[in-house]
Short mmCIF file of C-alpha atoms in Angstrom, two decimals:
data_model
loop_
_atom_site.label_atom_id
_atom_site.label_comp_id
_atom_site.label_asym_id
_atom_site.label_seq_id
_atom_site.Cartn_x
_atom_site.Cartn_y
_atom_site.Cartn_z
CA MET Q 12 0.00 0.00 0.00
CA ASP Q 13 1.53 3.35 -1.05
CA LEU Q 14 1.47 6.60 0.91
CA ALA Q 15 -1.47 8.06 -1.05
CA SER Q 16 -3.61 4.99 -0.30
CA ILE Q 17 -2.74 5.19 3.39
CA VAL Q 18 -3.72 8.89 3.45
CA TYR Q 19 -7.03 8.18 1.67
CA LEU Q 20 -7.77 5.32 4.05
CA GLY Q 21 -6.93 7.51 7.02
CA MET Q 22 -9.16 10.33 5.78
CA THR Q 23 -12.03 7.94 5.19
CA PHE Q 24 -11.67 6.42 8.64
CA GLY Q 25 -11.37 9.90 10.18
CA LEU Q 26 -14.58 11.04 8.48
CA LEU Q 27 -16.35 7.90 9.67
CA VAL Q 28 -15.23 8.54 13.25
CA ILE Q 29 -16.43 12.16 13.08
CA PHE Q 30 -19.79 11.02 11.71
CA VAL Q 31 -20.23 8.40 14.45
CA MET Q 32 -19.36 11.03 17.07
CA ILE Q 33 -22.01 13.39 15.67
CA VAL Q 34 -24.66 10.66 15.77
CA VAL Q 35 -23.72 9.56 19.30
CA ARG Q 36 -23.77 13.17 20.51
CA THR Q 37 -27.08 13.92 18.81
CA TYR Q 38 -28.75 10.88 20.35
CA SER Q 39 -27.16 11.04 23.80
CA LYS Q 40 -29.81 10.87 26.53
CA LYS Q 41 -28.26 13.86 28.30
CA ARG Q 42 -28.90 16.06 25.27
CA LYS Q 43 -32.37 14.83 24.38
CA ASP Q 44 -34.21 17.99 25.43
CA GLU Q 45 -31.51 20.26 24.05
CA GLY Q 46 -31.62 18.40 20.76
CA GLU Q 47 -35.36 18.82 20.33
CA ILE Q 48 -35.91 22.35 21.63
CA ALA Q 49 -35.23 24.03 18.26
CA LYS Q 50 -38.31 22.46 16.69
CA TYR Q 51 -40.52 24.13 19.31
CA ARG Q 52 -38.65 27.44 19.27
CA MET Q 53 -39.09 27.84 15.51
CA LEU Q 54 -42.85 27.87 15.98
CA ASP Q 55 -42.66 30.75 18.49
CA ASP Q 56 -41.69 33.60 16.20
CA ASP Q 57 -45.05 34.10 14.52
CA MET U 22 -41.03 43.43 19.06
CA GLU U 23 -37.58 42.92 17.59
CA ASN U 24 -39.01 41.89 14.24
CA GLN U 25 -39.98 45.42 13.28
CA THR U 26 -37.07 45.76 10.87
CA TYR U 27 -37.32 42.54 8.87
CA ASN U 28 -36.57 43.15 5.21
CA TYR U 29 -39.29 41.54 3.12
CA ALA U 30 -38.75 43.78 0.08
CA ILE U 31 -35.86 41.59 -1.04
CA VAL U 32 -37.99 38.48 -0.54
CA ARG U 33 -40.69 40.03 -2.72
CA SER U 34 -38.19 40.83 -5.46
CA PHE U 35 -36.73 37.34 -5.55
CA VAL U 36 -40.22 35.80 -5.55
CA THR U 37 -41.20 37.95 -8.55
CA TRP U 38 -38.07 37.24 -10.55
CA SER U 39 -38.05 33.55 -9.76
CA MET U 40 -41.60 33.26 -11.14
CA ILE U 41 -40.57 35.08 -14.32
CA TRP U 42 -37.59 32.76 -14.83
CA GLY U 43 -39.76 29.77 -13.94
CA LEU U 44 -42.20 30.67 -16.69
CA VAL U 45 -39.33 31.11 -19.15
CA ALA U 46 -37.92 27.70 -18.18
CA VAL U 47 -41.21 25.86 -18.60
CA LEU U 48 -42.12 27.70 -21.82
CA VAL U 49 -38.75 26.85 -23.37
CA GLY U 50 -39.19 23.30 -22.07
CA VAL U 51 -42.49 22.97 -23.93
CA ILE U 52 -40.89 24.43 -27.07
CA VAL U 53 -37.99 21.96 -27.03
CA SER U 54 -40.41 19.08 -26.41
CA LEU U 55 -42.29 20.22 -29.54
CA GLN U 56 -39.01 20.36 -31.45
CA MET U 57 -38.51 16.69 -30.60
CA VAL U 58 -41.78 15.72 -32.31
CA ASN U 59 -41.53 18.29 -35.08
CA PRO U 60 -37.95 19.06 -36.18
CA ASP U 61 -39.26 21.81 -38.47
CA LEU U 62 -39.68 23.91 -35.34
CA ASN U 63 -35.91 24.24 -35.10
CA PHE U 64 -34.85 27.65 -36.43
CA PRO U 65 -31.07 27.66 -36.85
CA PRO U 66 -28.76 28.95 -35.69
CA TYR U 67 -30.21 30.47 -32.50
CA LEU U 68 -33.43 28.60 -31.84
CA THR U 69 -32.37 25.00 -32.27
CA PHE U 70 -32.87 22.21 -29.74
CA GLY U 71 -29.16 22.17 -28.98
CA ARG U 72 -29.14 25.82 -27.92
CA LEU U 73 -32.58 26.03 -26.34
CA ARG U 74 -32.20 22.92 -24.19
CA PRO U 75 -29.47 24.42 -21.94
CA VAL U 76 -31.53 27.63 -21.72
CA HIS U 77 -34.38 25.47 -20.39
CA THR U 78 -32.21 23.66 -17.82
CA ASN U 79 -30.32 26.74 -16.65
CA ALA U 80 -33.41 28.94 -16.41
CA GLY U 81 -35.13 26.15 -14.49
CA ILE U 82 -32.36 25.28 -12.06
CA TYR U 83 -30.66 28.64 -11.61
CA GLY U 84 -33.45 31.11 -12.43
CA TRP U 85 -36.46 29.38 -10.92
CA GLY U 86 -34.88 27.03 -8.35
CA ILE U 87 -32.16 29.30 -7.00
CA GLY U 88 -34.44 32.34 -7.30
CA VAL U 89 -36.90 30.70 -4.90
CA ILE U 90 -34.01 29.56 -2.69
CA PHE U 91 -32.83 33.18 -2.38
CA ALA U 92 -36.35 34.37 -1.56
CA ALA U 93 -37.03 31.62 0.97
CA PHE U 94 -33.60 31.81 2.61
CA TYR U 95 -33.85 35.57 3.10
CA TYR U 96 -37.23 35.09 4.74
CA ILE U 97 -36.33 32.04 6.80
CA VAL U 98 -32.97 33.29 8.03
CA GLN U 99 -34.55 36.47 9.42
CA ARG U 100 -37.36 34.56 11.13
CA LEU U 101 -35.19 31.83 12.61
CA CYS U 102 -32.40 34.16 13.71
CA LYS U 103 -34.82 36.86 14.87
CA VAL U 104 -32.68 39.59 13.27
CA PRO U 105 -32.98 41.44 9.96
CA ILE U 106 -30.61 40.44 7.18
CA TRP U 107 -27.07 41.68 7.68
CA SER U 108 -26.94 44.00 4.64
CA ASP U 109 -29.90 45.26 2.62
CA LYS U 110 -27.59 46.84 0.04
CA LEU U 111 -25.67 43.63 -0.51
CA ALA U 112 -28.95 41.75 -0.97
CA LYS U 113 -30.13 44.28 -3.54
CA PHE U 114 -26.79 44.09 -5.38
CA GLN U 115 -27.18 40.32 -5.38
CA LEU U 116 -30.69 40.57 -6.84
CA TRP U 117 -29.57 42.60 -9.84
CA LEU U 118 -26.44 40.56 -10.38
CA PHE U 119 -28.63 37.43 -10.26
CA ASN U 120 -30.88 38.74 -13.03
CA ALA U 121 -27.92 39.99 -15.07
CA THR U 122 -26.27 36.57 -14.75
CA ILE U 123 -29.35 34.60 -15.82
CA THR U 124 -29.96 37.00 -18.73
CA ALA U 125 -26.32 36.84 -19.84
CA SER U 126 -26.45 33.05 -19.60
CA ALA U 127 -29.55 32.81 -21.77
CA VAL U 128 -28.18 35.21 -24.39
CA THR U 129 -24.73 33.61 -24.65
CA LEU U 130 -26.18 30.10 -24.81
CA LEU U 131 -28.47 31.13 -27.67
CA LEU U 132 -25.44 32.66 -29.41
CA GLY U 133 -23.72 29.29 -29.13
CA TYR U 134 -21.14 30.02 -26.44
CA THR U 135 -20.86 26.94 -24.28
CA THR U 136 -18.33 24.94 -22.31
CA SER U 137 -20.41 21.85 -23.19
CA LYS U 138 -20.38 20.81 -19.52
CA GLU U 139 -23.93 19.89 -18.55
CA TYR U 140 -25.46 22.29 -15.99
CA HIS U 141 -22.24 24.34 -16.22
CA GLU U 142 -22.44 25.44 -19.85
CA MET U 143 -21.79 29.13 -19.32
CA GLU U 144 -18.39 30.49 -20.34
CA TRP U 145 -15.85 31.91 -17.90
CA PRO U 146 -17.02 35.59 -17.69
CA ILE U 147 -20.38 34.33 -16.44
CA ASP U 148 -18.60 32.01 -14.01
CA VAL U 149 -17.00 35.11 -12.53
CA MET U 150 -20.45 36.74 -12.17
CA VAL U 151 -21.79 33.61 -10.46
CA VAL U 152 -18.88 33.56 -8.01
CA ILE U 153 -19.40 37.24 -7.05
CA LEU U 154 -23.14 36.62 -6.73
CA TRP U 155 -22.67 33.58 -4.52
CA VAL U 156 -20.07 35.29 -2.32
CA ALA U 157 -22.46 38.23 -1.76
CA PHE U 158 -25.27 35.84 -0.84
CA SER U 159 -23.05 33.71 1.40
CA ILE U 160 -21.70 36.70 3.32
CA ASN U 161 -25.20 38.03 3.93
CA ILE U 162 -26.64 34.73 5.14
CA ILE U 163 -23.64 33.71 7.25
CA MET U 164 -23.35 37.14 8.88
CA THR U 165 -27.07 37.09 9.66
CA ILE U 166 -26.68 33.67 11.29
CA LEU U 167 -23.63 34.83 13.25
CA LYS U 168 -25.54 37.88 14.57
CA ARG U 169 -28.64 35.86 15.46
CA LYS U 170 -30.58 36.47 18.68
CA GLU U 171 -31.93 32.92 18.80
CA GLU U 172 -29.43 30.53 20.36
CA GLN U 173 -30.91 27.35 18.91
CA MET U 174 -30.09 26.56 15.33
CA TYR U 175 -33.06 24.93 13.64
CA ILE U 176 -32.32 22.29 11.00
CA SER U 177 -33.17 24.64 8.10
CA LEU U 178 -30.16 26.78 8.98
CA TRP U 179 -27.86 23.75 8.76
CA TYR U 180 -29.16 22.94 5.29
CA MET U 181 -28.69 26.59 4.28
CA MET U 182 -25.07 26.61 5.35
CA ALA U 183 -24.39 23.30 3.65
CA ALA U 184 -25.80 24.64 0.40
CA ILE U 185 -23.74 27.82 0.65
CA VAL U 186 -20.46 26.00 1.29
CA GLY U 187 -21.24 23.11 -1.05
CA VAL U 188 -22.14 25.21 -4.08
CA ALA U 189 -19.07 27.41 -3.57
CA ILE U 190 -16.67 24.44 -3.57
CA LEU U 191 -18.37 22.63 -6.45
CA TYR U 192 -18.59 25.67 -8.66
CA LEU U 193 -15.03 26.84 -8.09
CA VAL U 194 -13.49 23.43 -8.73
CA ASN U 195 -15.51 22.71 -11.87
CA SER U 196 -14.98 26.25 -13.19
CA ALA U 197 -11.21 25.84 -13.35
CA ALA U 198 -10.41 26.62 -16.96
CA VAL U 199 -7.92 28.34 -19.22
CA PRO U 200 -9.54 31.28 -21.08
CA VAL U 201 -8.34 31.68 -24.65
CA SER U 202 -10.70 34.53 -25.57
CA PHE U 203 -13.54 36.46 -23.97
CA PHE U 204 -16.05 33.73 -24.80
CA LYS U 205 -13.94 30.62 -25.03
CA SER U 206 -12.08 28.60 -22.43
CA TYR U 207 -10.77 25.08 -22.04
CA SER U 208 -11.18 22.97 -18.94
CA ALA U 209 -8.22 22.77 -16.60
CA TYR U 210 -8.73 19.01 -16.47
CA ALA U 211 -8.24 16.47 -19.22
CA GLY U 212 -9.82 13.20 -20.27
CA THR U 213 -11.38 11.03 -17.58
CA ASN U 214 -10.32 13.53 -14.89
CA ASP U 215 -12.42 16.18 -16.61
CA ALA U 216 -15.38 13.82 -16.83
CA ASN U 217 -15.00 12.82 -13.20
CA VAL U 218 -14.80 16.42 -11.96
CA GLN U 219 -17.74 17.40 -14.19
CA TRP U 220 -20.02 14.69 -12.76
CA TRP U 221 -18.77 15.26 -9.25
CA PHE U 222 -20.07 18.79 -9.87
CA GLY U 223 -23.13 17.71 -11.84
CA HIS U 224 -24.53 15.27 -9.35
CA ASN U 225 -23.67 17.42 -6.37
CA ALA U 226 -25.40 20.37 -7.98
CA VAL U 227 -28.41 18.10 -7.46
CA ALA U 228 -27.33 17.71 -3.83
CA MET U 229 -26.46 21.28 -2.96
CA VAL U 230 -28.95 23.13 -5.19
CA LEU U 231 -31.90 20.77 -5.66
CA THR U 232 -31.82 18.84 -2.38
CA ALA U 233 -30.25 20.55 0.64
CA PRO U 234 -31.95 23.97 0.26
CA PHE U 235 -35.33 22.40 -0.45
CA LEU U 236 -35.08 20.09 2.55
CA GLY U 237 -34.33 23.20 4.61
CA MET U 238 -37.41 24.88 3.16
CA PHE U 239 -39.55 21.78 3.68
CA TYR U 240 -38.47 21.53 7.32
CA TYR U 241 -39.40 25.19 7.81
CA PHE U 242 -42.65 25.49 5.89
CA LEU U 243 -44.24 22.16 6.91
CA PRO U 244 -44.46 22.85 10.68
CA LYS U 245 -45.29 26.50 10.02
CA THR U 246 -48.16 25.37 7.82
CA THR U 247 -49.53 22.57 10.00
CA GLY U 248 -48.88 24.43 13.25
CA VAL U 249 -47.19 21.42 14.87
CA PRO U 250 -43.45 20.76 15.21
CA ILE U 251 -41.56 18.22 13.13
CA PHE U 252 -41.48 14.67 14.49
CA SER U 253 -37.81 14.66 15.51
CA HIS U 254 -35.21 17.40 15.31
CA ARG U 255 -32.50 14.92 16.23
CA LEU U 256 -33.49 12.67 13.32
CA SER U 257 -33.31 15.68 11.01
CA ILE U 258 -29.78 16.48 12.26
CA THR U 259 -28.64 12.87 11.84
CA ALA U 260 -30.14 12.68 8.34
CA PHE U 261 -28.48 15.98 7.50
CA TRP U 262 -24.97 14.88 8.47
CA SER U 263 -25.46 11.49 6.78
CA LEU U 264 -26.46 13.26 3.59
CA ILE U 265 -23.46 15.58 3.77
CA PHE U 266 -21.00 12.75 4.42
CA MET U 267 -22.36 10.54 1.65
CA TYR U 268 -23.51 12.73 -1.21
CA LEU U 269 -20.15 14.02 -2.42
CA TRP U 270 -18.94 10.52 -3.33
CA THR U 271 -21.73 9.63 -5.72
CA GLY U 272 -21.04 11.69 -8.86
CA ALA U 273 -19.23 8.94 -10.77
CA HIS U 274 -22.44 6.90 -10.99
CA HIS U 275 -23.04 9.06 -14.08
CA LEU U 276 -19.93 7.47 -15.56
CA LEU U 277 -20.63 3.75 -15.15
CA TRP U 278 -19.26 1.66 -18.01
CA THR U 279 -16.84 4.45 -19.03
CA PRO U 280 -13.01 4.60 -18.90
CA VAL U 281 -13.20 6.14 -15.40
CA PRO U 282 -11.41 3.73 -13.01
CA ASP U 283 -13.57 0.84 -11.92
CA TRP U 284 -13.06 1.49 -8.20
CA ILE U 285 -14.42 5.03 -8.54
CA GLN U 286 -17.52 3.69 -10.25
CA THR U 287 -18.01 1.06 -7.54
CA LEU U 288 -17.48 3.65 -4.80
CA ALA U 289 -20.10 5.92 -6.39
CA MET U 290 -22.50 3.00 -6.75
CA GLY U 291 -22.07 2.00 -3.09
CA PHE U 292 -22.53 5.52 -1.72
CA SER U 293 -25.55 6.04 -3.98
CA ILE U 294 -27.25 3.03 -2.37
CA MET U 295 -26.28 4.24 1.10
CA LEU U 296 -27.90 7.62 0.35
CA ILE U 297 -31.32 5.99 0.60
CA ALA U 298 -30.96 6.07 4.39
CA PRO U 299 -30.53 9.83 4.97
CA SER U 300 -32.96 10.67 2.20
CA TRP U 301 -35.68 8.52 3.69
CA GLY U 302 -34.76 9.78 7.16
CA SER U 303 -36.15 13.13 6.02
CA VAL U 304 -39.10 11.53 4.23
CA PHE U 305 -40.10 9.58 7.36
CA ASN U 306 -39.57 12.68 9.48
CA GLY U 307 -41.96 14.54 7.20
CA TYR U 308 -44.58 11.79 7.24
CA LEU U 309 -44.34 11.26 11.00
CA SER U 310 -44.71 15.02 11.49
CA MET U 311 -48.18 14.58 10.02
CA ASN U 312 -49.27 12.18 12.80
CA GLY U 313 -52.73 13.36 13.83
CA GLN U 314 -52.63 16.01 11.11
CA TRP U 315 -53.41 13.98 7.97
CA HIS U 316 -56.83 15.63 7.77
CA GLN U 317 -54.95 18.77 6.72
CA MET U 318 -54.26 17.08 3.38
CA ARG U 319 -57.95 17.66 2.65
CA GLU U 320 -58.25 21.03 4.32
CA ASN U 321 -55.00 22.89 3.63
CA TYR U 322 -53.77 23.33 0.06
CA LEU U 323 -50.24 24.10 1.27
CA VAL U 324 -49.93 20.74 3.01
CA LYS U 325 -50.80 18.96 -0.23
CA PHE U 326 -47.92 20.67 -2.05
CA LEU U 327 -45.48 19.94 0.78
CA ILE U 328 -46.42 16.29 1.35
CA LEU U 329 -46.57 15.45 -2.37
CA GLY U 330 -43.24 17.25 -2.69
CA ILE U 331 -41.54 15.11 -0.03
CA THR U 332 -43.21 12.02 -1.52
CA PHE U 333 -41.64 12.72 -4.90
CA TYR U 334 -38.35 13.31 -3.09
CA GLY U 335 -38.71 9.86 -1.54
CA LEU U 336 -39.50 8.23 -4.88
CA GLN U 337 -36.66 10.12 -6.53
CA THR U 338 -34.17 8.96 -3.91
CA LEU U 339 -35.20 5.33 -4.42
CA GLN U 340 -35.16 5.48 -8.19
CA GLY U 341 -31.82 7.34 -8.31
CA PRO U 342 -29.83 4.70 -6.39
CA MET U 343 -31.51 1.98 -8.46
CA GLN U 344 -30.23 3.69 -11.61
CA ALA U 345 -26.77 3.90 -10.06
CA ILE U 346 -26.45 0.09 -10.07
CA ARG U 347 -24.26 -1.07 -12.96
CA THR U 348 -26.63 -3.63 -14.43
CA PHE U 349 -29.67 -1.35 -14.40
CA SER U 350 -27.61 1.60 -15.63
CA ALA U 351 -26.42 -0.50 -18.58
CA PHE U 352 -30.06 -0.90 -19.58
CA ILE U 353 -31.49 2.58 -19.10
CA HIS U 354 -28.56 4.97 -19.43
CA TYR U 355 -28.79 7.28 -22.48
CA THR U 356 -32.52 6.45 -22.85
CA ASP U 357 -35.55 8.65 -22.16
CA TRP U 358 -35.85 7.03 -18.74
CA VAL U 359 -33.23 9.47 -17.45
CA PRO U 360 -35.01 12.78 -18.26
CA ALA U 361 -38.15 11.23 -16.75
CA HIS U 362 -36.21 10.67 -13.52
CA ILE U 363 -34.84 14.23 -13.54
CA HIS U 364 -38.28 15.72 -14.15
CA MET U 365 -39.87 13.82 -11.27
CA GLY U 366 -37.31 15.64 -9.13
CA THR U 367 -37.67 19.06 -10.70
CA MET U 368 -41.40 19.14 -11.50
CA GLY U 369 -42.40 17.03 -8.51
CA TRP U 370 -40.09 17.57 -5.56
CA VAL U 371 -38.39 20.93 -6.23
CA SER U 372 -41.27 22.81 -7.83
CA MET U 373 -43.87 21.53 -5.35
CA ILE U 374 -41.73 22.98 -2.54
CA CYS U 375 -41.19 26.20 -4.55
CA PHE U 376 -44.94 26.62 -5.04
CA ALA U 377 -45.68 25.90 -1.37
CA SER U 378 -42.98 28.34 -0.29
CA ILE U 379 -44.33 31.17 -2.43
CA TYR U 380 -47.94 30.50 -1.41
CA TYR U 381 -46.82 30.60 2.22
CA LEU U 382 -44.77 33.76 1.77
CA ILE U 383 -47.24 35.95 -0.14
CA PRO U 384 -49.58 36.80 2.76
CA ARG U 385 -46.62 37.39 5.05
CA ILE U 386 -44.55 39.60 2.74
CA TYR U 387 -47.42 41.55 1.16
CA GLY U 388 -49.92 41.50 4.02
CA ARG U 389 -52.61 40.15 1.69
CA GLU U 390 -54.43 36.82 1.74
CA LEU U 391 -54.27 34.48 -1.21
CA TYR U 392 -56.70 35.61 -3.91
CA SER U 393 -58.20 32.18 -4.59
CA ILE U 394 -57.72 28.86 -2.80
CA PRO U 395 -59.75 26.97 -5.47
CA LEU U 396 -57.26 28.24 -8.06
CA ALA U 397 -54.40 27.02 -5.85
CA ASP U 398 -56.11 23.60 -5.65
CA LEU U 399 -56.51 23.56 -9.43
CA HIS U 400 -52.83 24.49 -9.76
CA PHE U 401 -51.91 21.57 -7.50
CA TRP U 402 -53.82 19.04 -9.60
CA LEU U 403 -52.49 20.41 -12.90
CA THR U 404 -48.94 20.22 -11.52
CA LEU U 405 -49.45 16.65 -10.31
CA VAL U 406 -51.18 15.38 -13.46
CA GLY U 407 -48.79 17.20 -15.79
CA GLN U 408 -45.76 15.82 -13.99
CA LEU U 409 -47.09 12.26 -13.87
CA ILE U 410 -47.94 12.25 -17.58
CA TRP U 411 -44.49 13.64 -18.34
CA SER U 412 -42.54 11.13 -16.25
CA ILE U 413 -44.60 7.97 -16.76
CA SER U 414 -44.71 8.34 -20.54
CA LEU U 415 -40.94 8.81 -20.69
CA TRP U 416 -40.27 5.88 -18.33
CA ILE U 417 -42.23 3.64 -20.69
CA ALA U 418 -40.41 5.20 -23.65
CA GLY U 419 -37.05 4.59 -21.96
CA VAL U 420 -37.72 0.91 -21.33
CA LEU U 421 -38.99 0.46 -24.89
CA GLN U 422 -35.96 2.30 -26.27
CA ALA U 423 -33.53 0.22 -24.20
CA GLY U 424 -35.27 -2.99 -25.21
CA MET U 425 -35.04 -2.09 -28.91
CA TRP U 426 -31.39 -0.98 -28.66
CA ASN U 427 -30.46 -4.28 -27.00
CA ALA U 428 -32.52 -6.57 -29.26
CA MET U 429 -30.34 -8.84 -31.36
CA ASN U 430 -30.95 -11.35 -34.11
CA SER U 431 -29.64 -14.89 -33.89
CA ASP U 432 -26.62 -13.93 -36.01
CA GLY U 433 -25.64 -11.19 -33.52
CA SER U 434 -26.78 -8.25 -35.66
CA LEU U 435 -29.05 -5.56 -34.21
CA THR U 436 -32.77 -6.17 -34.71
CA TYR U 437 -33.65 -2.49 -35.05
CA THR U 438 -31.96 0.46 -36.70
CA PHE U 439 -31.58 3.63 -34.62
CA MET U 440 -34.18 5.36 -36.80
CA GLU U 441 -36.71 2.60 -36.06
CA THR U 442 -36.23 3.16 -32.33
CA MET U 443 -36.71 6.91 -32.86
CA VAL U 444 -39.99 6.44 -34.71
CA GLU U 445 -41.31 4.33 -31.81
CA MET U 446 -40.72 7.25 -29.46
CA TYR U 447 -43.12 9.67 -31.12
CA PRO U 448 -46.32 8.78 -29.19
CA TYR U 449 -44.44 9.13 -25.90
CA TRP U 450 -42.87 12.41 -26.95
CA TRP U 451 -46.34 13.72 -27.78
CA ALA U 452 -47.44 12.60 -24.30
CA ARG U 453 -44.50 14.58 -22.92
CA VAL U 454 -45.71 17.68 -24.79
CA LEU U 455 -49.17 17.14 -23.28
CA GLY U 456 -47.72 16.77 -19.77
CA GLY U 457 -45.65 19.91 -20.25
CA VAL U 458 -48.59 21.95 -21.52
CA ILE U 459 -50.76 20.85 -18.56
CA TYR U 460 -47.95 21.71 -16.17
CA MET U 461 -47.47 25.12 -17.80
CA ALA U 462 -51.22 25.80 -17.56
CA GLY U 463 -50.91 25.20 -13.81
CA LEU U 464 -47.93 27.54 -13.64
CA VAL U 465 -49.83 30.31 -15.44
CA ILE U 466 -52.74 29.91 -13.01
CA PHE U 467 -50.27 30.04 -10.12
CA ILE U 468 -48.71 33.29 -11.37
CA TYR U 469 -52.16 34.80 -12.00
CA ASN U 470 -53.25 33.83 -8.48
CA ILE U 471 -50.14 35.39 -6.96
CA TYR U 472 -50.54 38.56 -9.05
CA MET U 473 -54.19 38.91 -8.06
CA SER U 474 -53.32 38.25 -4.40
CA VAL U 475 -50.86 41.14 -4.43
CA LYS U 476 -53.29 43.43 -6.27
CA LYS U 477 -56.67 42.47 -4.84
CA GLY U 478 -56.12 40.07 -1.93
CA GLU U 479 -57.90 40.74 1.35
CA PRO U 480 -55.63 42.34 3.99
CA THR U 481 -54.26 39.78 6.43
CA ALA U 482 -54.57 39.83 10.18
CA VAL U 483 -50.78 39.33 10.54
CA PRO U 484 -48.50 42.32 11.32
CA THR U 485 -48.67 45.24 8.94
CA ILE U 486 -46.18 45.38 6.12
CA THR U 487 -44.96 48.84 5.09
CA THR U 488 -44.91 49.94 1.48
CA GLU U 489 -41.12 49.52 1.63
CA GLY U 490 -41.65 45.85 2.35
CA ARG U 491 -40.56 45.92 5.99
CA ALA U 492 -42.36 44.33 8.90
#
């Protein structure tokens, strides 16, 4: 495996890790209310 | 209230101009569909199918689609951030540059100046105009978001920012070219690299122009219309990031069975299939947001546009990945199946959301109720029927065409000549003309209804709008 392939593989893995972290954070029980509050707030302005 | 300085004048202007460009796009679309069934309607050199077709696509995507995006974003960003837009002057500059760019595009395409890159046909001076236009828009939206008084960022703002960043990157990379004269340039890329960059741009123009902004608009206008929040904001965020991570890898599915490296084709095919998940995450979120509210499909014309819009998005995002599979692509690629797919997205998904957005905005930016709900209902049915006739007839035509192209005699020779396959298309191409005419009739009714609402609509009970378009 050459250097370019290793870099591509690393980038792909890095992106996957970031994505998993976003999903875990979004669905963490601690942040449930915080994660849903925007959908109620957007109805307030009218 | 803090909302006393919202700038709706710019929203009004973009709504007006987007409708004008939308009518141009559909009218030219009907003309080119007639040219397909009657070649005598080609008037060389300016009014031939080859020159009018890109005018149709560019007026539709960039004039109509992006025009409505500008209008809706300027409205939504002010409402969600609870601040007026950052710069009124910059927005006005952007409006006139937008119209100058679309006009220059139409004129130069009719004169025969083209890069020949689909959805990016305009030559380099117009690329420069587009970049300035997009930078002005991006600065205004991002600065408004940065100065917001609402801490929470609703999902629509995420889609807005993705579209702003995504379009900028795509356009700049695919614009790279070497100018040799004022109206001629050559791509900075060569061979398969050029093709790969072009379809990375082409398919992601679908992502960042025809998907992300309209999902943002759908997520805003659906709860505002029904009066109940979306089913899950967290699901919308997860679907958003999934879409962003996956979409940019899919462009090479336009290049299956070409000299582009096999692994790139396979990668694009795989990510195209994976895209079903985030796409349907938004579709399910939309449907589940209607729990207990399905009666509004009968009672509220806006809900019909929005729910049919997201339904066509769902169908589109199932059919698209199916087409990205090598074996199926081998059968339908280059046939009339493909424009049928595109038009389900543009006439079904994108335009349904555009219509709903404008119907929603009119009372709020002009302070006048819609002139006629029965006319809006009629518009809905004409849009739906016109689009279905258009797409279904061309799907059938595509399968027939593919079958005839692939038919072989026992000695290995082709069963049909190309001309024989063309002749078989005529009934379906006439059906396409019919679908287009019905759709255009709906569009004319829509524009009439909007015009009459502004001129003769009953005053609304919502906050007063000043003559300068501020609320």
